[in-house]
PDB file of C-alpha atoms in Angstrom:
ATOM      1  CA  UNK J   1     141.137 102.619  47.182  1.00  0.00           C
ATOM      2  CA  UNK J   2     143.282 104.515  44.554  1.00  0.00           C
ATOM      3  CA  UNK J   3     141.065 106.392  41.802  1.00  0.00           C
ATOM      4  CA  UNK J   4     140.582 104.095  38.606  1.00  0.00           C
ATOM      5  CA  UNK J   5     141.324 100.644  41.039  1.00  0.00           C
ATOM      6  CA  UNK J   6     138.910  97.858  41.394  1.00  0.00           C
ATOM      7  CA  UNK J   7     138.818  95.236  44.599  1.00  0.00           C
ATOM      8  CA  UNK J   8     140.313  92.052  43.102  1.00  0.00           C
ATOM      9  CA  UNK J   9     139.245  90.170  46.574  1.00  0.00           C
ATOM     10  CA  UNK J  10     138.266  91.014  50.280  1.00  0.00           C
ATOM     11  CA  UNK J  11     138.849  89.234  53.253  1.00  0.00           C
ATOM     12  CA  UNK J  12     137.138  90.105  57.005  1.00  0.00           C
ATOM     13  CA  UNK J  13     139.636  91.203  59.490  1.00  0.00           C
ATOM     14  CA  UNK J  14     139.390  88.706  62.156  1.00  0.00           C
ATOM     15  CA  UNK J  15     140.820  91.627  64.902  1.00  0.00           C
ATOM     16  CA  UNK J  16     138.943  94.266  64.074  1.00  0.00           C
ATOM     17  CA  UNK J  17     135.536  92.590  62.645  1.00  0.00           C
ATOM     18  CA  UNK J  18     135.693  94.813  59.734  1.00  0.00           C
ATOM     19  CA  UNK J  19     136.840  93.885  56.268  1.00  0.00           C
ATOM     20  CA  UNK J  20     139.228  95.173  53.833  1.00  0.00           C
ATOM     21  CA  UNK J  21     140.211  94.847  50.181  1.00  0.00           C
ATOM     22  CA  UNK J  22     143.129  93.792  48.120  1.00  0.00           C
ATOM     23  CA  UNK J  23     143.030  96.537  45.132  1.00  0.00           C
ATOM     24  CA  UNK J  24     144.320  95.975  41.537  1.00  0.00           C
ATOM     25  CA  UNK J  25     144.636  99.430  40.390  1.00  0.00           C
ATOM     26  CA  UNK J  26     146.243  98.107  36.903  1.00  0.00           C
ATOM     27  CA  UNK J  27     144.342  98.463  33.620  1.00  0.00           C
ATOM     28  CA  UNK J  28     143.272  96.342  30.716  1.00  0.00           C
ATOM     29  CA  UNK J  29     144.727  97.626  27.442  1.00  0.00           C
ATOM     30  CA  UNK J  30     144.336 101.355  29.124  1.00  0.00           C
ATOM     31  CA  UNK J  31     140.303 100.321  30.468  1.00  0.00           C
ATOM     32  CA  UNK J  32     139.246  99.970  34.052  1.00  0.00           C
ATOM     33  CA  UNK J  33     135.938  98.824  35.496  1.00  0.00           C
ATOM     34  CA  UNK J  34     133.472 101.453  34.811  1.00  0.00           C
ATOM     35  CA  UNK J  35     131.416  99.746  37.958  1.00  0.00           C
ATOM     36  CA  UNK J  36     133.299  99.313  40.582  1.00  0.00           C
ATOM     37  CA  UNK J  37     132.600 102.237  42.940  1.00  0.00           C
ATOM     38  CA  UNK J  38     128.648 100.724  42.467  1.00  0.00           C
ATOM     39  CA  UNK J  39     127.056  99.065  45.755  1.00  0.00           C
ATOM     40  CA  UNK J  40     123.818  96.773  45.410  1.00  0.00           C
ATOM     41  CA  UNK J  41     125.643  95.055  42.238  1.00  0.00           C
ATOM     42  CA  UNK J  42     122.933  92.410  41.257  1.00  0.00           C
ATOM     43  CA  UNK J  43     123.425  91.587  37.267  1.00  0.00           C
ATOM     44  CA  UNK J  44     120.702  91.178  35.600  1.00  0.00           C
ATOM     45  CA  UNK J  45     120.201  90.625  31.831  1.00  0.00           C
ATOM     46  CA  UNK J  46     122.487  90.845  28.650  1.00  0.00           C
ATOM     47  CA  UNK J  47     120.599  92.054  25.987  1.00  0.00           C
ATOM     48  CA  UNK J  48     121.721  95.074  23.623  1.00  0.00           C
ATOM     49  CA  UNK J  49     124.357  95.836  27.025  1.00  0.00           C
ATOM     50  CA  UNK J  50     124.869  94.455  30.206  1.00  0.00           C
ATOM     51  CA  UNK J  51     121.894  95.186  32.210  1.00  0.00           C
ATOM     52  CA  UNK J  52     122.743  95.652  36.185  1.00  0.00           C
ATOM     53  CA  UNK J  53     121.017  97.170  39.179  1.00  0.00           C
ATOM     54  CA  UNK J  54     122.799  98.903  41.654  1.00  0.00           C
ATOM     55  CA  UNK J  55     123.540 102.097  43.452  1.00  0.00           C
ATOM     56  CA  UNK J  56     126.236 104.819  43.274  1.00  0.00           C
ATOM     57  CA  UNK J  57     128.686 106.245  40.340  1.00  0.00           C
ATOM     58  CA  UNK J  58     129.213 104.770  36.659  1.00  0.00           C
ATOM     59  CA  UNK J  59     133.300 105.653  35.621  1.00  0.00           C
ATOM     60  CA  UNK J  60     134.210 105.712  31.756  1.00  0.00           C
ATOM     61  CA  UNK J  61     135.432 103.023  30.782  1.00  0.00           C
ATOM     62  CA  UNK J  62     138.809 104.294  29.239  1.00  0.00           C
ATOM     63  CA  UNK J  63     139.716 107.953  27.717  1.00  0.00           C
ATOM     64  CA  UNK J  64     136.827 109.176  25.711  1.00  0.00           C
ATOM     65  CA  UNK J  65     134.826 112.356  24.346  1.00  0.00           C
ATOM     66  CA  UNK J  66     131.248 112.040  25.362  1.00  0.00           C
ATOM     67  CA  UNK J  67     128.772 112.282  21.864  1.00  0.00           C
ATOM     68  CA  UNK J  68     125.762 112.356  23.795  1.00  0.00           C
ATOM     69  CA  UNK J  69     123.838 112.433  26.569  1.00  0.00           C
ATOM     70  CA  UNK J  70     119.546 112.004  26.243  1.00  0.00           C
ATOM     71  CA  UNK J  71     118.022 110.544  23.471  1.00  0.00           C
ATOM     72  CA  UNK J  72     114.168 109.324  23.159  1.00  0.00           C
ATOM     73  CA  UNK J  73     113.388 106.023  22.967  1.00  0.00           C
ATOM     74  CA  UNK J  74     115.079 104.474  26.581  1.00  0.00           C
ATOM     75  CA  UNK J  75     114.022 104.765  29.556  1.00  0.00           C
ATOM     76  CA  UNK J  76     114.576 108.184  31.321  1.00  0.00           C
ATOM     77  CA  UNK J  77     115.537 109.475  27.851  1.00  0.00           C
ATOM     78  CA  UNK J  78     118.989 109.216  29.173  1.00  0.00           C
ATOM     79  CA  UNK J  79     121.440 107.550  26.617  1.00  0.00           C
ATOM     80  CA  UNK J  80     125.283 108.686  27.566  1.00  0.00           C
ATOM     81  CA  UNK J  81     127.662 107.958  25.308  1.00  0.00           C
ATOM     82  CA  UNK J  82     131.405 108.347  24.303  1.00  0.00           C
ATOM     83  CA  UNK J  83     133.871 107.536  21.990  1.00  0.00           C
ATOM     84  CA  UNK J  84     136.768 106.143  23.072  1.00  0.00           C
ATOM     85  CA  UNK J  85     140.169 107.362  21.904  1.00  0.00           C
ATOM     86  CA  UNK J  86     142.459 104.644  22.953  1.00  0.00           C
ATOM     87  CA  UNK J  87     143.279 100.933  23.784  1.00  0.00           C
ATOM     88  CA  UNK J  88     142.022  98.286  21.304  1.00  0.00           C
ATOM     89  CA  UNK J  89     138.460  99.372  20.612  1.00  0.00           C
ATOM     90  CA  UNK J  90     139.806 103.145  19.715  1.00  0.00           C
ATOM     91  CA  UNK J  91     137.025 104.617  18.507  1.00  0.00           C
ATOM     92  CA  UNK J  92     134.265 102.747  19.312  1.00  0.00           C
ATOM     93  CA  UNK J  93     131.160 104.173  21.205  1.00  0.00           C
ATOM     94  CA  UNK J  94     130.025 103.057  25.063  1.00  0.00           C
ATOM     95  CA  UNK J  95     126.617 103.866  26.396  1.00  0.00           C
ATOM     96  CA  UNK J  96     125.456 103.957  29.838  1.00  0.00           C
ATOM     97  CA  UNK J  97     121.296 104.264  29.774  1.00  0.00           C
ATOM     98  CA  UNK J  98     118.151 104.133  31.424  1.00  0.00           C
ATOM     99  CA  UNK J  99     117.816 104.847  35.267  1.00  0.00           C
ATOM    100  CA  UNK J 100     121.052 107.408  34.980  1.00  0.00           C
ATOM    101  CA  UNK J 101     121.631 110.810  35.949  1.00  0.00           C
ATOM    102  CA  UNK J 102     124.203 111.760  33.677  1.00  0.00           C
ATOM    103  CA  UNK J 103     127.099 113.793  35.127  1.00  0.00           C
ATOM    104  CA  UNK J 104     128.938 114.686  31.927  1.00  0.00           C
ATOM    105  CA  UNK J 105     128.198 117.569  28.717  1.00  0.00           C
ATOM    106  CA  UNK J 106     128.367 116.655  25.333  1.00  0.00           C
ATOM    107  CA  UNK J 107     131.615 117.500  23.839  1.00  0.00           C
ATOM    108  CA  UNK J 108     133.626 116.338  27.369  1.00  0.00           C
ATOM    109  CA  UNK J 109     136.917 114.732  27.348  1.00  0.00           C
ATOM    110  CA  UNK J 110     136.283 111.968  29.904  1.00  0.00           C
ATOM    111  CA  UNK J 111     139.019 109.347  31.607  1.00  0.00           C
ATOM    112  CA  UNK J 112     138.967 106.142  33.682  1.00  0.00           C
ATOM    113  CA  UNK J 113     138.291 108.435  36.746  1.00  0.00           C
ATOM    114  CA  UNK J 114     135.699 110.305  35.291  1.00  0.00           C
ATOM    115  CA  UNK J 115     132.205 109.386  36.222  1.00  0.00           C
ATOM    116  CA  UNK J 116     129.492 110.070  33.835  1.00  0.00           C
ATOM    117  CA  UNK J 117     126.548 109.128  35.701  1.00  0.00           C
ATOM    118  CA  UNK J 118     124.920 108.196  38.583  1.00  0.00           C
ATOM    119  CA  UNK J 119     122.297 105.230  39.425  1.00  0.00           C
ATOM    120  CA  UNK J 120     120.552 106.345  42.917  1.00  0.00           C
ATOM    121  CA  UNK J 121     118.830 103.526  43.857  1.00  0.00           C
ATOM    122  CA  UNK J 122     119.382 100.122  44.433  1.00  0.00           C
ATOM    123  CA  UNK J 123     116.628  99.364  42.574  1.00  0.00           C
ATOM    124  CA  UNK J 124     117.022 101.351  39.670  1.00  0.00           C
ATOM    125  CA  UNK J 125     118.722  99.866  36.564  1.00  0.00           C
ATOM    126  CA  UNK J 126     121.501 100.550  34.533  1.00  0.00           C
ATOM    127  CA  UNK J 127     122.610  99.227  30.874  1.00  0.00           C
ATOM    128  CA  UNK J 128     125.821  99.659  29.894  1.00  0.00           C
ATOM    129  CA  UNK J 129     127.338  98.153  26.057  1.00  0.00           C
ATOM    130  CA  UNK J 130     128.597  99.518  22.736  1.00  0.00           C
ATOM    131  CA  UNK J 131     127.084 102.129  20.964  1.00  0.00           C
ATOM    132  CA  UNK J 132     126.192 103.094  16.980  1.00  0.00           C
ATOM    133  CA  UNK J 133     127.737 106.430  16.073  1.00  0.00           C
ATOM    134  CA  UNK J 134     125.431 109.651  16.688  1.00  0.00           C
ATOM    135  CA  UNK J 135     122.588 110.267  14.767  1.00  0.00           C
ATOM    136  CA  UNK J 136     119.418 111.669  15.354  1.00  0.00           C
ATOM    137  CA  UNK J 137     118.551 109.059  17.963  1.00  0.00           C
ATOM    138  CA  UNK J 138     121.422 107.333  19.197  1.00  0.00           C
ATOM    139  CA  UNK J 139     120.826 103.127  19.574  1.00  0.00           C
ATOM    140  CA  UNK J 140     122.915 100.437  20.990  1.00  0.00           C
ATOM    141  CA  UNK J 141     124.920  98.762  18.745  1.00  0.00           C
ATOM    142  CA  UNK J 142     122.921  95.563  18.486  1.00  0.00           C
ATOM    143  CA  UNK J 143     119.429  97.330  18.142  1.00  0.00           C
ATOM    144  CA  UNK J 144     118.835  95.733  14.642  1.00  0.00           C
ATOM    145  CA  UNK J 145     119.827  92.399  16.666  1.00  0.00           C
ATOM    146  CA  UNK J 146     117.397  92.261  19.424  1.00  0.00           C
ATOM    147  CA  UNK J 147     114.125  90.590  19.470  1.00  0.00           C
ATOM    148  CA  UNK J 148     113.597  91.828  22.844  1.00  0.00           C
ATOM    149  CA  UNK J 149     114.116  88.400  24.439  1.00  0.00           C
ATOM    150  CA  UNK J 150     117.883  87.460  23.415  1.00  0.00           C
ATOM    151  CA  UNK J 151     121.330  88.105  24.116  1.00  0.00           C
ATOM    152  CA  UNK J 152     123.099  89.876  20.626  1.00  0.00           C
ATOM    153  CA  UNK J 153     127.025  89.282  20.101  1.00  0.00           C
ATOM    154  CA  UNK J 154     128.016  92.839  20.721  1.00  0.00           C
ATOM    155  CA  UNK J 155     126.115  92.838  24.296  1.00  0.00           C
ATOM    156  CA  UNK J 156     128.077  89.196  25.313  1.00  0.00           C
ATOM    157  CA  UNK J 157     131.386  90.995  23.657  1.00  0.00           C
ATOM    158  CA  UNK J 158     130.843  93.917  26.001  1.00  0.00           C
ATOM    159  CA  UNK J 159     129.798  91.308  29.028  1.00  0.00           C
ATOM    160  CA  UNK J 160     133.077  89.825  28.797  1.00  0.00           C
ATOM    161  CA  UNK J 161     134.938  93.128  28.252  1.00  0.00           C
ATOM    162  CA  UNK J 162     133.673  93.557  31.871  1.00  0.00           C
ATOM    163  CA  UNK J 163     134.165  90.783  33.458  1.00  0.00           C
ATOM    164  CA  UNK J 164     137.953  91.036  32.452  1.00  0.00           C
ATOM    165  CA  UNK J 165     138.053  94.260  34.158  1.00  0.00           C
ATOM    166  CA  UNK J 166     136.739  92.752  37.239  1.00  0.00           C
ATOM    167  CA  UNK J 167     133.002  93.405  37.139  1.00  0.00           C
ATOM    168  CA  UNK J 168     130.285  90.733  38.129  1.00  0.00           C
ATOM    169  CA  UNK J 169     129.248  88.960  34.511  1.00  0.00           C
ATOM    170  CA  UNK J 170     125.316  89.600  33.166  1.00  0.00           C
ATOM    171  CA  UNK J 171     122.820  87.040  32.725  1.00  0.00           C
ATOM    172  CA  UNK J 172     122.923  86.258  29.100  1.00  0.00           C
ATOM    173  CA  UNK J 173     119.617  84.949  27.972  1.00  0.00           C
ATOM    174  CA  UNK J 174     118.550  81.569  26.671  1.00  0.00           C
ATOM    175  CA  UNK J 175     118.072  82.672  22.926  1.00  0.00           C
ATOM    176  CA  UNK J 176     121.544  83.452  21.750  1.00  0.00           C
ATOM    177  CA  UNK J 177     122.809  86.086  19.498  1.00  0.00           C
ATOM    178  CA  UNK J 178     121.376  86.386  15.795  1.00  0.00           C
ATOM    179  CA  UNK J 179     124.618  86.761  14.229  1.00  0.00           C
ATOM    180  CA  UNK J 180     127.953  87.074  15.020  1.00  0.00           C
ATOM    181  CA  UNK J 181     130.208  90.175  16.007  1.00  0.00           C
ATOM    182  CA  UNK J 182     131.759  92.188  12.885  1.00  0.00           C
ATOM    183  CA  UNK J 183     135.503  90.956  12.390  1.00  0.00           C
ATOM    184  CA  UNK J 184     136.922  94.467  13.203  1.00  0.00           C
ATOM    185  CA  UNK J 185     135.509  93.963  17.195  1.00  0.00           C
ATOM    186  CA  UNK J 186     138.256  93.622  19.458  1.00  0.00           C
ATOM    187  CA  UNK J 187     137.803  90.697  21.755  1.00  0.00           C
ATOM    188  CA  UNK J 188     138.598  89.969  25.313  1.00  0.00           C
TER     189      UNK J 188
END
């Protein structure tokens, strides 16, 4: 599969038993599927992110600098984020946290081929969504949303941000967002 590429379907190979993939290795607006090299893919929640349990590496989404990399509060302390410095949501911050190993420094130009973590267990979790700017503890961007039992605009935005790049949609829960997403979001 070529770096930055995501299967867009796969087929079993009747003569050989095995299996292969048809590969769309062309981006979205300059953003590729940040999840496709994971295996174990079972989506679970959307909340503040995309919630999803699985095993292997986690790509940037698109051209970034990462801003930061632990930060109390989440589980691990892990809370990797960057900024991203193209396509439509230019400046805008991603986070990959919880069960993560990150893989990246602060201050590192990143790319779609770039991974910046690592989830090592099938049964460990990742959550993945927009970010607030740095501060002294870094949040999600919907943490004045979430009521810890909904799904907030900017996690569905980011849920369907994936799915357009090929990724398996989250569950979005039953209570829907608060408010809606700020004007200025790009959508997908």
């Amino acid at each position: 599969m070529p770096e930055g590429g995501f299967a867009s379907a796969l087929a079993i190979d009747p003569a050989t038993g095995g299996y292969y993939e048809a590969v769309d290795d062309t981006p979205l607006d300059g953003y590729y599927n940040p999840l496709r090299a994971l295996t174990s893919l079972w989506p679970q929640e959307v909340d503040q992110g995309v919630d999803y349990c699985a095993s292997g590496p986690i790509y940037a989404i698109g051209d970034g600098v990462v801003t930061n990399v632990y930060s109390t509060g989440w589980p691990s302390g892990v809370f990797i984020s960057y900024r991203l410095t193209n396509g439509p949501a230019k400046g805008l911050y991603v986070y990959d946290a919880e069960d993560v190993t990150p893989t990246v420094s602060l201050g590192e130009r990143v790319t779609p081929t770039t991974i910046v973590g690592q989830l090592h267990d099938a049964a460990t979790c990742l959550e993945t969504g927009w970010a607030d700017p740095p501060g002294p503890i870094q949040h999600a961007a919907a943490h004045l949303e979430f009521n810890g039992e909904n799904s907030t605009a900017y996690g569905l935005n980011f849920n369907t941000l994936l799915v357009a790049l090929g990724s398996r949609p989250g569950l979005p829960q039953p209570d829907g967002p608060p408010g809606p997403l700020p004007a200025h979001r790009p959508t997908w």
